[in-house]
Coordinates of C-alpha atoms in Angstrom, one line a residue:
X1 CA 0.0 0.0 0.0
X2 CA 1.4 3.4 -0.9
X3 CA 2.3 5.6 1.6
X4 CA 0.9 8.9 2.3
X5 CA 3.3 12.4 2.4
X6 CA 3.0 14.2 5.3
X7 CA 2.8 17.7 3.9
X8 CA 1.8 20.0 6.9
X9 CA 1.8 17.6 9.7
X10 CA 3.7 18.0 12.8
X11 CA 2.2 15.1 15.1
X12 CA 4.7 12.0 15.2
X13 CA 1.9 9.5 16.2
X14 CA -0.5 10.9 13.5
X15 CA 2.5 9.8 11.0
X16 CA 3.0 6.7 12.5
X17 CA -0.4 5.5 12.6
X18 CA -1.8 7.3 9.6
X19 CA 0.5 5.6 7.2
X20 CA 2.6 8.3 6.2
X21 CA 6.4 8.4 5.1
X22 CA 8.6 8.9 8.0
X23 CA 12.5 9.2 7.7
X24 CA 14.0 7.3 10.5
X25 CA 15.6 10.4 12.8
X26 CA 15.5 8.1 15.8
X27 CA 18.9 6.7 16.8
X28 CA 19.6 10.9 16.4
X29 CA 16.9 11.2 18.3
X30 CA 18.2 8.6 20.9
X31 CA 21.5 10.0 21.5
X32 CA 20.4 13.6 21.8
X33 CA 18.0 12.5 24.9
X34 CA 20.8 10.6 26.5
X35 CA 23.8 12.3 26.2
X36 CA 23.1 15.9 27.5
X37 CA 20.3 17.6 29.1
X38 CA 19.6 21.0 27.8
X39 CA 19.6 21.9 24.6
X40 CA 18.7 25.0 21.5
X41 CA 18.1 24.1 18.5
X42 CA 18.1 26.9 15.4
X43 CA 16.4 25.5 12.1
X44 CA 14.6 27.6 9.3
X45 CA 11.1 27.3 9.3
X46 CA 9.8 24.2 7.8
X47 CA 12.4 22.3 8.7
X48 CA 10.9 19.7 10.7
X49 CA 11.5 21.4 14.3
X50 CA 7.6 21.1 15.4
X51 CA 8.3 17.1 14.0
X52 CA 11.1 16.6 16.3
X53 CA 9.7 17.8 19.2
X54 CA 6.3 15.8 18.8
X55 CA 9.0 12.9 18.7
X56 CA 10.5 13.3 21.3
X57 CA 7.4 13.7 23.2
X58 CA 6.6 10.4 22.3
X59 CA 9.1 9.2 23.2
X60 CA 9.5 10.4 26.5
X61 CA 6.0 9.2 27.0
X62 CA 7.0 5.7 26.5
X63 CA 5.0 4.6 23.2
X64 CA 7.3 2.0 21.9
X65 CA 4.6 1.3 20.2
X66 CA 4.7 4.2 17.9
X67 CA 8.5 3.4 17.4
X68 CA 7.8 0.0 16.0
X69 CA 11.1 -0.9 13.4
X70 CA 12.5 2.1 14.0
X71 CA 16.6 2.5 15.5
X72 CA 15.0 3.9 18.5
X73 CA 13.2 0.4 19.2
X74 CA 16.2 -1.6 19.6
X75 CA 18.4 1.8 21.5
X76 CA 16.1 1.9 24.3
X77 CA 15.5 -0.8 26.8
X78 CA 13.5 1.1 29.6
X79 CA 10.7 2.8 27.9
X80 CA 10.5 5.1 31.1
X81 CA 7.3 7.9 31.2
X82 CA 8.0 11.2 32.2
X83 CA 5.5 13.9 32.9
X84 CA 5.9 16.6 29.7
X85 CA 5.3 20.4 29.6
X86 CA 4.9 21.2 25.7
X87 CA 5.3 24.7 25.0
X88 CA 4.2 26.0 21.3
X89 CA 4.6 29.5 20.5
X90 CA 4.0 28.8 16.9
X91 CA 0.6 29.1 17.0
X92 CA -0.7 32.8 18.0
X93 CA -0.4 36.4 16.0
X94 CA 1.2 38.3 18.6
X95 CA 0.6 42.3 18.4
X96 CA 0.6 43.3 21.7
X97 CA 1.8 43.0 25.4
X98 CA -1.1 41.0 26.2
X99 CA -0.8 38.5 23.3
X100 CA 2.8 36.7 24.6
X101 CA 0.8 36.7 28.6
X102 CA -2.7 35.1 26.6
X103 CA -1.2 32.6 25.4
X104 CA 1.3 31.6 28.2
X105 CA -1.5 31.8 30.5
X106 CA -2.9 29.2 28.4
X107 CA -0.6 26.9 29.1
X108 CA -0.6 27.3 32.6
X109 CA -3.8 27.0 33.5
X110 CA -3.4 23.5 31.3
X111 CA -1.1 22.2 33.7
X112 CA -2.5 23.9 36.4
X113 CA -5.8 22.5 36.4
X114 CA -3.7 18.6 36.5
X115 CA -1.1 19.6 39.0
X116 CA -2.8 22.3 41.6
X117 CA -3.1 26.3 40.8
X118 CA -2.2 27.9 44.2
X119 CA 0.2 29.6 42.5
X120 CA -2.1 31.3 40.0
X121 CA -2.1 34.9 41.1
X122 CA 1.6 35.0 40.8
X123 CA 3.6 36.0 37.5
X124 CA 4.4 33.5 34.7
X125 CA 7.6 32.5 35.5
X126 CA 6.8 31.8 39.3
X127 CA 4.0 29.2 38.1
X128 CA 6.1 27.9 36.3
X129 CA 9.0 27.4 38.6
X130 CA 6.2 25.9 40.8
X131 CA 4.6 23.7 38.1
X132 CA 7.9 22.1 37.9
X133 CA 8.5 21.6 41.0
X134 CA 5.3 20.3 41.6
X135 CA 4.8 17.8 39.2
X136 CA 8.2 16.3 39.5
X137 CA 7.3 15.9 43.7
X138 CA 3.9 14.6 43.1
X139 CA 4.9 11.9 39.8
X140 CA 8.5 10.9 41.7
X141 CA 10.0 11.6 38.4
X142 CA 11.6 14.7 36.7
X143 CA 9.8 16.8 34.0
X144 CA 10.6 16.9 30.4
X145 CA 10.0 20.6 29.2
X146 CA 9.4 21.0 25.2
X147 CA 9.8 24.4 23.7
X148 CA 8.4 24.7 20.1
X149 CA 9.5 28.5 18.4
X150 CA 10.4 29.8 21.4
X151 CA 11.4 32.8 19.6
X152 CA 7.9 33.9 17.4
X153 CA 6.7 36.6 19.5
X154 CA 9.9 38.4 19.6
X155 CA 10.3 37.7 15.6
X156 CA 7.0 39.4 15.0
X157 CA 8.0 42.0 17.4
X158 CA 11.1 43.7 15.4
X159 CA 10.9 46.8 14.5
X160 CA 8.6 47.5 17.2
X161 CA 11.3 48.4 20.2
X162 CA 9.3 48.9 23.0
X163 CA 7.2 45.6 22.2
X164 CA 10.0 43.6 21.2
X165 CA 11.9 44.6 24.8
X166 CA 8.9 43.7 26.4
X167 CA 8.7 40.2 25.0
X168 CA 12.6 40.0 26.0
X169 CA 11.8 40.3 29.6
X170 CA 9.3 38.5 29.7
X171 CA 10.3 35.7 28.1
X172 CA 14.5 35.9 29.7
X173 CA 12.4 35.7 33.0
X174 CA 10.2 32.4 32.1
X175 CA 13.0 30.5 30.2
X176 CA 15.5 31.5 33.2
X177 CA 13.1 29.0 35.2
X178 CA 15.0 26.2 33.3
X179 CA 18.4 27.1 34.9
X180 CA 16.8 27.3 38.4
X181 CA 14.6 24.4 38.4
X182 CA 17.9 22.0 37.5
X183 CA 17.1 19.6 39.9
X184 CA 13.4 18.7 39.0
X185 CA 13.8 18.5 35.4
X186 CA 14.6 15.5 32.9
X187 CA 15.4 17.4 29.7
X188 CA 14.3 20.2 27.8
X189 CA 15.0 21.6 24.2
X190 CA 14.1 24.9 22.7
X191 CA 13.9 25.3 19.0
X192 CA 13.5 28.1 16.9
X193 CA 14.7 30.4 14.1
X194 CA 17.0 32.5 15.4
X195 CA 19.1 33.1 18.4
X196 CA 18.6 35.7 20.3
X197 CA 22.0 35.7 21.8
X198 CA 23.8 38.6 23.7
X199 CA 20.3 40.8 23.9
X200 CA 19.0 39.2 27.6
X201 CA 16.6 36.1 26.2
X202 CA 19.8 33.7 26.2
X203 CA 21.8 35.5 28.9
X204 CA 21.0 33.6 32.0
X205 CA 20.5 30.7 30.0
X206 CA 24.4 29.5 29.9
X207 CA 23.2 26.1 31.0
X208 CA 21.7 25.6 27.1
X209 CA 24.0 23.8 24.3
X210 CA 23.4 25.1 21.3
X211 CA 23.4 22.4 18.9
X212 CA 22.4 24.2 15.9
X213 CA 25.9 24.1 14.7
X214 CA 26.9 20.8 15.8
X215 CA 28.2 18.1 13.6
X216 CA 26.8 15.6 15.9
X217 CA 23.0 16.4 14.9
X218 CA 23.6 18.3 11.4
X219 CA 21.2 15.7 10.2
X220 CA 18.3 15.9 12.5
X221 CA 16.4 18.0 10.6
X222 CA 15.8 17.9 6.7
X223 CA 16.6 14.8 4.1
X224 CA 19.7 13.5 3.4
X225 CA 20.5 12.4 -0.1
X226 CA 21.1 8.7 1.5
X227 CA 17.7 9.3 3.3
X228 CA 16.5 10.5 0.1
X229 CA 17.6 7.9 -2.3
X230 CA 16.9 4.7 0.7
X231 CA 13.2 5.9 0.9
X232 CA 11.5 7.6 -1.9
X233 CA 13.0 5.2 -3.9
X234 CA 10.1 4.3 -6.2
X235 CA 8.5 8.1 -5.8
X236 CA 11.7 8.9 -7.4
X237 CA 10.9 7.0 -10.6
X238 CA 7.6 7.3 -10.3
X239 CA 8.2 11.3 -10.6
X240 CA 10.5 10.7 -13.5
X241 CA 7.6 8.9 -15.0
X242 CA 5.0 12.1 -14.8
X243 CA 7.9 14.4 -16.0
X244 CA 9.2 12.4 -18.8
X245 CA 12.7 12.6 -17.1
X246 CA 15.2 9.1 -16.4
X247 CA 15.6 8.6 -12.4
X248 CA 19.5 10.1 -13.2
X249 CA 17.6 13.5 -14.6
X250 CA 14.9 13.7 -12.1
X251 CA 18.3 13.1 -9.1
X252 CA 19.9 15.6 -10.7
X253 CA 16.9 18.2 -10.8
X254 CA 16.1 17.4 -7.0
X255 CA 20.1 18.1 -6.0
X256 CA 19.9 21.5 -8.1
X257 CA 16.2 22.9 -6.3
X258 CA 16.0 21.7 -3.1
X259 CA 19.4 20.1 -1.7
X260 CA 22.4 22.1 -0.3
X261 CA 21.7 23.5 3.1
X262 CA 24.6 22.7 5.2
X263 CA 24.0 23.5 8.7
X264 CA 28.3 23.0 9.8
X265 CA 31.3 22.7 7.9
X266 CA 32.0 19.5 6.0
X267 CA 28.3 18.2 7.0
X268 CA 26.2 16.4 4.4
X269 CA 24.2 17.7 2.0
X270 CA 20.9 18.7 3.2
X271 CA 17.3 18.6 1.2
X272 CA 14.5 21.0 2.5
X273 CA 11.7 18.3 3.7
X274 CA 9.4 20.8 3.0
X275 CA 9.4 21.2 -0.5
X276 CA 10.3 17.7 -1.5
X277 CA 7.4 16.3 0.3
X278 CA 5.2 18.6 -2.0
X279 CA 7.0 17.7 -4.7
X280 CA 6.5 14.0 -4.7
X281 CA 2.8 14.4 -3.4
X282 CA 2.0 16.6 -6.8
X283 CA 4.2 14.8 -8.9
X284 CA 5.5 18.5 -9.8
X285 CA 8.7 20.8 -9.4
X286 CA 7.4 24.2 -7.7
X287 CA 9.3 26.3 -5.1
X288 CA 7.1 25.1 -2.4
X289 CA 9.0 26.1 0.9
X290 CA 9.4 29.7 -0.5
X291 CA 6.1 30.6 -1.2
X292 CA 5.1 29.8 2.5
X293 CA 6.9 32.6 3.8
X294 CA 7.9 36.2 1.9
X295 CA 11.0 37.6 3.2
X296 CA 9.7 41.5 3.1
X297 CA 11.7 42.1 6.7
X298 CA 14.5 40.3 5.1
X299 CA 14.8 42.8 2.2
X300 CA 13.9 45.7 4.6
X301 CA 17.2 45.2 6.6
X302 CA 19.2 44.8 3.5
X303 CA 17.7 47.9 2.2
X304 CA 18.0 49.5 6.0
X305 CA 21.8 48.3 6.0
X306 CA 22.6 49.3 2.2
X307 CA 24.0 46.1 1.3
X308 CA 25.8 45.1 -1.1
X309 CA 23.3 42.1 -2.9
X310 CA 26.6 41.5 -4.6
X311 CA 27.6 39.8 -1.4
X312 CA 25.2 37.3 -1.2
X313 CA 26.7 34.9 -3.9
X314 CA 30.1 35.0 -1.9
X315 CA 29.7 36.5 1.4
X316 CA 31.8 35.4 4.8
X317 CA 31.2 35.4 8.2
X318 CA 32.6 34.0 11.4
X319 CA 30.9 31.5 13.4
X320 CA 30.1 33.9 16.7
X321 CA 28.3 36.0 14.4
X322 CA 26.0 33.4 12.5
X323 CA 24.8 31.8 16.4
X324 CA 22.9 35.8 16.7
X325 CA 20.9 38.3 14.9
X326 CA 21.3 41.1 17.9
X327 CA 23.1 43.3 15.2
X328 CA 20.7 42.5 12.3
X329 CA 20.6 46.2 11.6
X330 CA 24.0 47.1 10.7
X331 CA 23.9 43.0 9.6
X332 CA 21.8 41.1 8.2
X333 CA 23.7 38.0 7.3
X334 CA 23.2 36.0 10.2
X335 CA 19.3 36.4 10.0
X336 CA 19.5 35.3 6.3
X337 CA 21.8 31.7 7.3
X338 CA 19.0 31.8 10.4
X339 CA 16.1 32.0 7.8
X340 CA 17.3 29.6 5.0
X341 CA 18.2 32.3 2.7
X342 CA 21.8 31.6 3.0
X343 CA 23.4 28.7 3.9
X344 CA 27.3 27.7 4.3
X345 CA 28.9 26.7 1.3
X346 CA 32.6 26.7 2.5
X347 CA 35.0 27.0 5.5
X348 CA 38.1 28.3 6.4
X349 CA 39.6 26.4 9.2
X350 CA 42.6 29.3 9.9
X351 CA 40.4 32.2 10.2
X352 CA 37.1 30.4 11.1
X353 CA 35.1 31.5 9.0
X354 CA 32.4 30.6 6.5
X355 CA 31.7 31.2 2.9
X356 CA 27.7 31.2 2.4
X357 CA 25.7 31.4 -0.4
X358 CA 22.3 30.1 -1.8
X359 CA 21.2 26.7 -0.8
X360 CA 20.1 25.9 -4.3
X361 CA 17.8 26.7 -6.9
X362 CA 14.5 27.3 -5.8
X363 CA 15.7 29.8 -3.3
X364 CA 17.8 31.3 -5.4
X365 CA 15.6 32.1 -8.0
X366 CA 12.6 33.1 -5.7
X367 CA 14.5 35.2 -3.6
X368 CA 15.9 37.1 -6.9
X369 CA 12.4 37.4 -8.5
X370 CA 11.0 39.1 -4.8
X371 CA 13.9 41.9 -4.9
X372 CA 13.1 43.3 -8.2
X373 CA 10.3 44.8 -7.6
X374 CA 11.4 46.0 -4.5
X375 CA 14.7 47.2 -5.8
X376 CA 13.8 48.3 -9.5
X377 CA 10.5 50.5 -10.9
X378 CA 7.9 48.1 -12.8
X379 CA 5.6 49.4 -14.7
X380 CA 3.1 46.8 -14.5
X381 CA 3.8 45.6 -11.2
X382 CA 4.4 42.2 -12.5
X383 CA 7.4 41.1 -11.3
X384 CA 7.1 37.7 -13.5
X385 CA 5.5 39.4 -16.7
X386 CA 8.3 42.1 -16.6
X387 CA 11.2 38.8 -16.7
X388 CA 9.3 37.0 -19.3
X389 CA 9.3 39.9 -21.7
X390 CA 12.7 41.1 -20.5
X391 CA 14.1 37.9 -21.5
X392 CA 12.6 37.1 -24.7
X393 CA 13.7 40.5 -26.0
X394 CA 17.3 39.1 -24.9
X395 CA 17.0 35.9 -27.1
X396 CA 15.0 37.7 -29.9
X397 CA 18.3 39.9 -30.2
X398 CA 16.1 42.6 -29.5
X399 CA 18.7 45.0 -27.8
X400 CA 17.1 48.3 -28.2
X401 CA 13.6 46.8 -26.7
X402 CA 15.5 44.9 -24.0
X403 CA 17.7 48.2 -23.3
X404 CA 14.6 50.5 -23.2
X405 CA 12.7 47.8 -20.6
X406 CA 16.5 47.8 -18.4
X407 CA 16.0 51.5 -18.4
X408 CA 12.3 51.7 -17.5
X409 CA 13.8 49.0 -13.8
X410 CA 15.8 52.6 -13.0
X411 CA 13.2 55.2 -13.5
X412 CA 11.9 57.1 -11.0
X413 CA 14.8 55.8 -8.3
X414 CA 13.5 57.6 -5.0
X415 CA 15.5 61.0 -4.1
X416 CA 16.6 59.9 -1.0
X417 CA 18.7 57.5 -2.8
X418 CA 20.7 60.4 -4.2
X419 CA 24.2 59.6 -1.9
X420 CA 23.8 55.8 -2.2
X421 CA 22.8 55.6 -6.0
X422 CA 26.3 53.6 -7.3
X423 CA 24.8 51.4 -4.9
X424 CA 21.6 51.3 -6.2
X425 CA 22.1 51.1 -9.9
X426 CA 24.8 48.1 -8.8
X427 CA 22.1 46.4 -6.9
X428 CA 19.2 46.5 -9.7
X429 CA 21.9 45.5 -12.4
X430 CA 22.9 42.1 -10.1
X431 CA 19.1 41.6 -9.7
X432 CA 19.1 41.8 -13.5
X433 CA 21.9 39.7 -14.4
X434 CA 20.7 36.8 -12.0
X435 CA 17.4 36.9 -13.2
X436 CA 19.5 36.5 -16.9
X437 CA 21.2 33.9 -15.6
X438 CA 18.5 31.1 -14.9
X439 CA 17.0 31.3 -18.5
X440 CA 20.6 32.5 -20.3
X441 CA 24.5 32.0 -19.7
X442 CA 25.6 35.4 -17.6
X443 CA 28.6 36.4 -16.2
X444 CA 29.1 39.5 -14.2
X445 CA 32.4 41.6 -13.3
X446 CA 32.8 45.1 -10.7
X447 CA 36.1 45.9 -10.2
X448 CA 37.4 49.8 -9.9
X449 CA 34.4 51.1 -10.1
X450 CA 33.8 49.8 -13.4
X451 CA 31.1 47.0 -14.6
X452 CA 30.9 44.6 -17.1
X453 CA 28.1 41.9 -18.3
X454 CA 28.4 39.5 -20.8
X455 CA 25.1 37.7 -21.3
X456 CA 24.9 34.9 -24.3
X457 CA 21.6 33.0 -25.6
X458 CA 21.8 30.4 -28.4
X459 CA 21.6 32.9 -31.3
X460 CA 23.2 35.9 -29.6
X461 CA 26.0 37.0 -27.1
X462 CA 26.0 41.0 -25.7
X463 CA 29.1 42.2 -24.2
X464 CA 28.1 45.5 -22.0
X465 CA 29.7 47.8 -20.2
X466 CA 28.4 50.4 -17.3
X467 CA 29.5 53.7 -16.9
X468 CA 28.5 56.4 -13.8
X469 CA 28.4 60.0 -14.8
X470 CA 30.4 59.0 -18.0
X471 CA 29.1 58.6 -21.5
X472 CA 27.5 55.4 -23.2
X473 CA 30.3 56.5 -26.2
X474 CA 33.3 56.0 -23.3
X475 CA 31.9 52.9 -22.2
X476 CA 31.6 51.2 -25.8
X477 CA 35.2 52.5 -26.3
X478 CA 36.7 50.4 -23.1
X479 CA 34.7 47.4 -24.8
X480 CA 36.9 48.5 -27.9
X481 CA 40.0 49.4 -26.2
X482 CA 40.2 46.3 -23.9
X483 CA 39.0 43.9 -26.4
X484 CA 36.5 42.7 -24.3
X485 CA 34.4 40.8 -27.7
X486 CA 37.5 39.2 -28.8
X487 CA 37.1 35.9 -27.0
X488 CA 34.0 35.4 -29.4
X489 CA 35.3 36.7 -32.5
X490 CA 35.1 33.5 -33.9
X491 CA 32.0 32.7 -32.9
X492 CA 28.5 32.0 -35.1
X493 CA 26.3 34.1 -32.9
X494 CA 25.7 37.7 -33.6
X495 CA 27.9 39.6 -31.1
X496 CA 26.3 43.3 -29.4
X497 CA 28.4 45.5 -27.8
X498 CA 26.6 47.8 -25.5
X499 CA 28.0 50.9 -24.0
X500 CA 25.1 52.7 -21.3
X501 CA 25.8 55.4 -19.5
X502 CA 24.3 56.4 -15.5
X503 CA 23.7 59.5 -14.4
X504 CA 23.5 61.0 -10.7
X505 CA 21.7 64.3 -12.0
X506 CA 18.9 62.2 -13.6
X507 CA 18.7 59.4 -11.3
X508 CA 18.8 56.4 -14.1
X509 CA 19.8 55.2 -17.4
X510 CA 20.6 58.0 -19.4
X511 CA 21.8 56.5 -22.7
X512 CA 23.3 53.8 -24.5
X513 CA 25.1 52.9 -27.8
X514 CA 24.7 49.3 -29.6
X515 CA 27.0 48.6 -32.0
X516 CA 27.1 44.9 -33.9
X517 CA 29.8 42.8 -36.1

């Protein structure tokens, strides 16, 4: 009987008894509950994290039968039950002071109305303290506390100071009960999205290992390719079947969209679960996992910190500063790794520090397509129209139309971009050339404040150069002067060279020259 795909659910004993795939995280699972105590784990969203604390819930509750041939089964020989306090902030809208107190209030009156509520009167983080306490004198055995996105009322918070610092204290205060309640508690985990590090959530909470770079569970989350190939097996063919692809093609197109997140140096390749779930429950290819979520704040704070979208294709950062986003500001970086947007792609063991880049395709190309329209002006509005006409004027060999639509992306640039606008013209023009690059071959060069493009379709190749308060004529001539078309002199396509011209005074593209062999 064909098993089901859990798109969307979270509950481990729904999986198990409804029939669903599962990919066997247990013997993980098993040596994170007996080899430490406390733990914080940071995972985009998505990722599984709501999965692996349902699991270990289970587990801790002693349903070996829900566990039935997997690793876990044979691991364990006691099958102990532990009294549980689940914790999920994952599931409110939180806009005010009240909303983070509603819904913790919730909880407590859960476990109050089991365990005794003489504490009720008192603040959050006393009841808790005492619920703890309490249970673990009254059941003889410690509690097991599960924390599920611990951090989601302080992520819809930013940019809301006063409300964000609120949620800070209240919540360094209630998770602080974990460090004081040592000796009645079994195990707790907190997952979430980010870490809020040096900024007071995490600060009395020394007692935590963070595991979210830890080579020991870089797998606990996501698909492995060896998970991958050992289990979907026949949904792998079976795909290839719907998409008139081999099983070799159909590997290869699942590696390119959804594998590459590496979570540690020299880890495994990753798959998002997300996504490839989706995918082998629709039979179809679709950037699943980024259409869940739009990363507007994302591209605020990269607007906010004028940065360099360059950077994204081979930024670097050291470890200390991807565990926090307290200086998102001033840097986003660490909140894009945090999110998914950016994952490592390299590591230099002397300095200790990472190269990151996009995971793989799907992110990259849906994360380019959101920041045109919020970098460059279009006239429709429609971001995907705009591309699909912007491109076939590039194969067509349409230069002039395709030149007049690249200058219609810099009209009307805001005033207050006037000191930053080198910036800003650089920025739309990467936009541009990535967007180039998923449907043609592009290359791109800045160096001395000079820019170059090269962009080359079946028929066609354009070699262009950018100039800033130059002249297009001055920019064609460096094409000239520096031979820039001579590697495809010999080539059977129709060569362009393109000379445009910025200007500070006008705020866009003021002109350009084509000139063709």
């Amino acid at each position: 009987m064909k098993r089901n795909y859990p798109v969307g659910i979270q509950s481990f004993e729904e999986i198990r008894k409804g029939n669903y795939f599962y990919v066997d995280k247990t013997a993980l699972i098993y040596r994170l509950a007996t080899s430490g105590k406390y733990y914080f784990l940071s995972r985009p969203r998505r990722f599984g994290k709501s999965l692996l604390i349902s699991t270990l819930e289970a587990y801790f509750q002693g349903k070996k039968e829900l566990f039935e041939g997997l690793a876990i089964e044979t691991l364990e020989k006691e099958w102990t039950e532990y009294p549980i306090l689940h914790l999920d902030l994952n599931t409110k809208k939180y806009e005010s002071r009240l909303s983070l107190n509603e819904i913790l209030n919730q909880h407590l009156e859960k476990w109050e109305a089991a365990y005794g509520d003489e504490k009720k009167d008192r603040s959050p983080e006393e009841r808790f303290s005492h619920i703890i306490e309490k249970i673990s004198t009254v059941t003889g055995r410690n509690v097991v506390i599960l924390i599920d996105e611990y951090d989601k009322p302080m992520l819809q918070a930013i940019g809301n100071e006063e409300l964000l610092t609120d949620y800070r204290n209240t919540l360094k205060a209630f998770y602080g009960v974990l460090k004081s309640c040592d000796r009645y508690i079994k195990f707790a985990l907190l997952t979430g999205v980010t870490k809020f590090s040096k900024v007071s959530v995490f600060s009395d909470l020394n007692n935590l290992m963070d595991i979210s770079m830890d080579n020991r569970f870089a797998n606990l989350c996501g698909i492995t390719e060896e998970e991958l190939y050992r289990d979907f097996k026949e949904d792998i063919i079976e795909l290839g079947e719907k998409n008139g692809m081999t099983e070799q093609e159909i590997k290869t197109e699942l590696k390119k969209t959804y594998d590459g997140y590496h979570f540690v140096e020299d880890s495994d390749d990753i798959y998002n679960p997300f996504s490839l779930l989706n995918t082998f429950a629709k039979m179809k290819f679709g950037n699943y996992w980024f259409k869940t979520g739009t990363p507007t704040f994302l591209v605020e704070l990269l607007k906010h910190s004028r940065y360099d979208l360059h950077r994204l294709t081979e930024e670097v950062a050291s470890a200390d500063s991807l565990g926090g986003i307290d200086t998102m500001y001033s840097n986003p970086v660490p909140i894009l790794y945090q999110s998914g947007y950016l994952t490592i792609k390299g590591y230099d063991k002397e300095f200790q520090a990472y190269y990151l880049g996009f995971p793989n395709k799907e992110v990259e190309e849906g994360f380019t397509k959101f920041l045109l329209p919020r970098y460059a002006h279009l006239e429709t509005g429609n971001s995907s129209f705009e591309i699909m006409n912007f491109v076939k004027d590039v194969r067509q060999g349409n230069a002039e139309a395709f030149l007049k639509r690249l200058q219609s992306f810099f009209a009307d640039s805001p005033y207050e971009l006037a000191r930053d606008l080198e910036l800003h013209y650089q920025n739309v023009l990467f936009i541009v050339f990535k967007l180039l690059g998923f449907y043609t071959q592009a290359e791109y060069h800045t160096s001395n404040g000079r820019i170059d493009m090269v962009v080359k379709t079946d028929k066609y190749i354009y070699v262009m150069e950018f100039k800033l308060d130059g002249t297009a004529e001055e920019a064609l001539q460096q094409i000239n002067d520096k031979h820039y078309a001579l590697p495809f002199a010999a080539d059977s396509r129709k060569v362009y060279k393109i000379g445009v011209n910025f200007s500070k005074e006008t705020r866009g593209m003021e002109g350009w020259i084509v000139e063709n062999k």
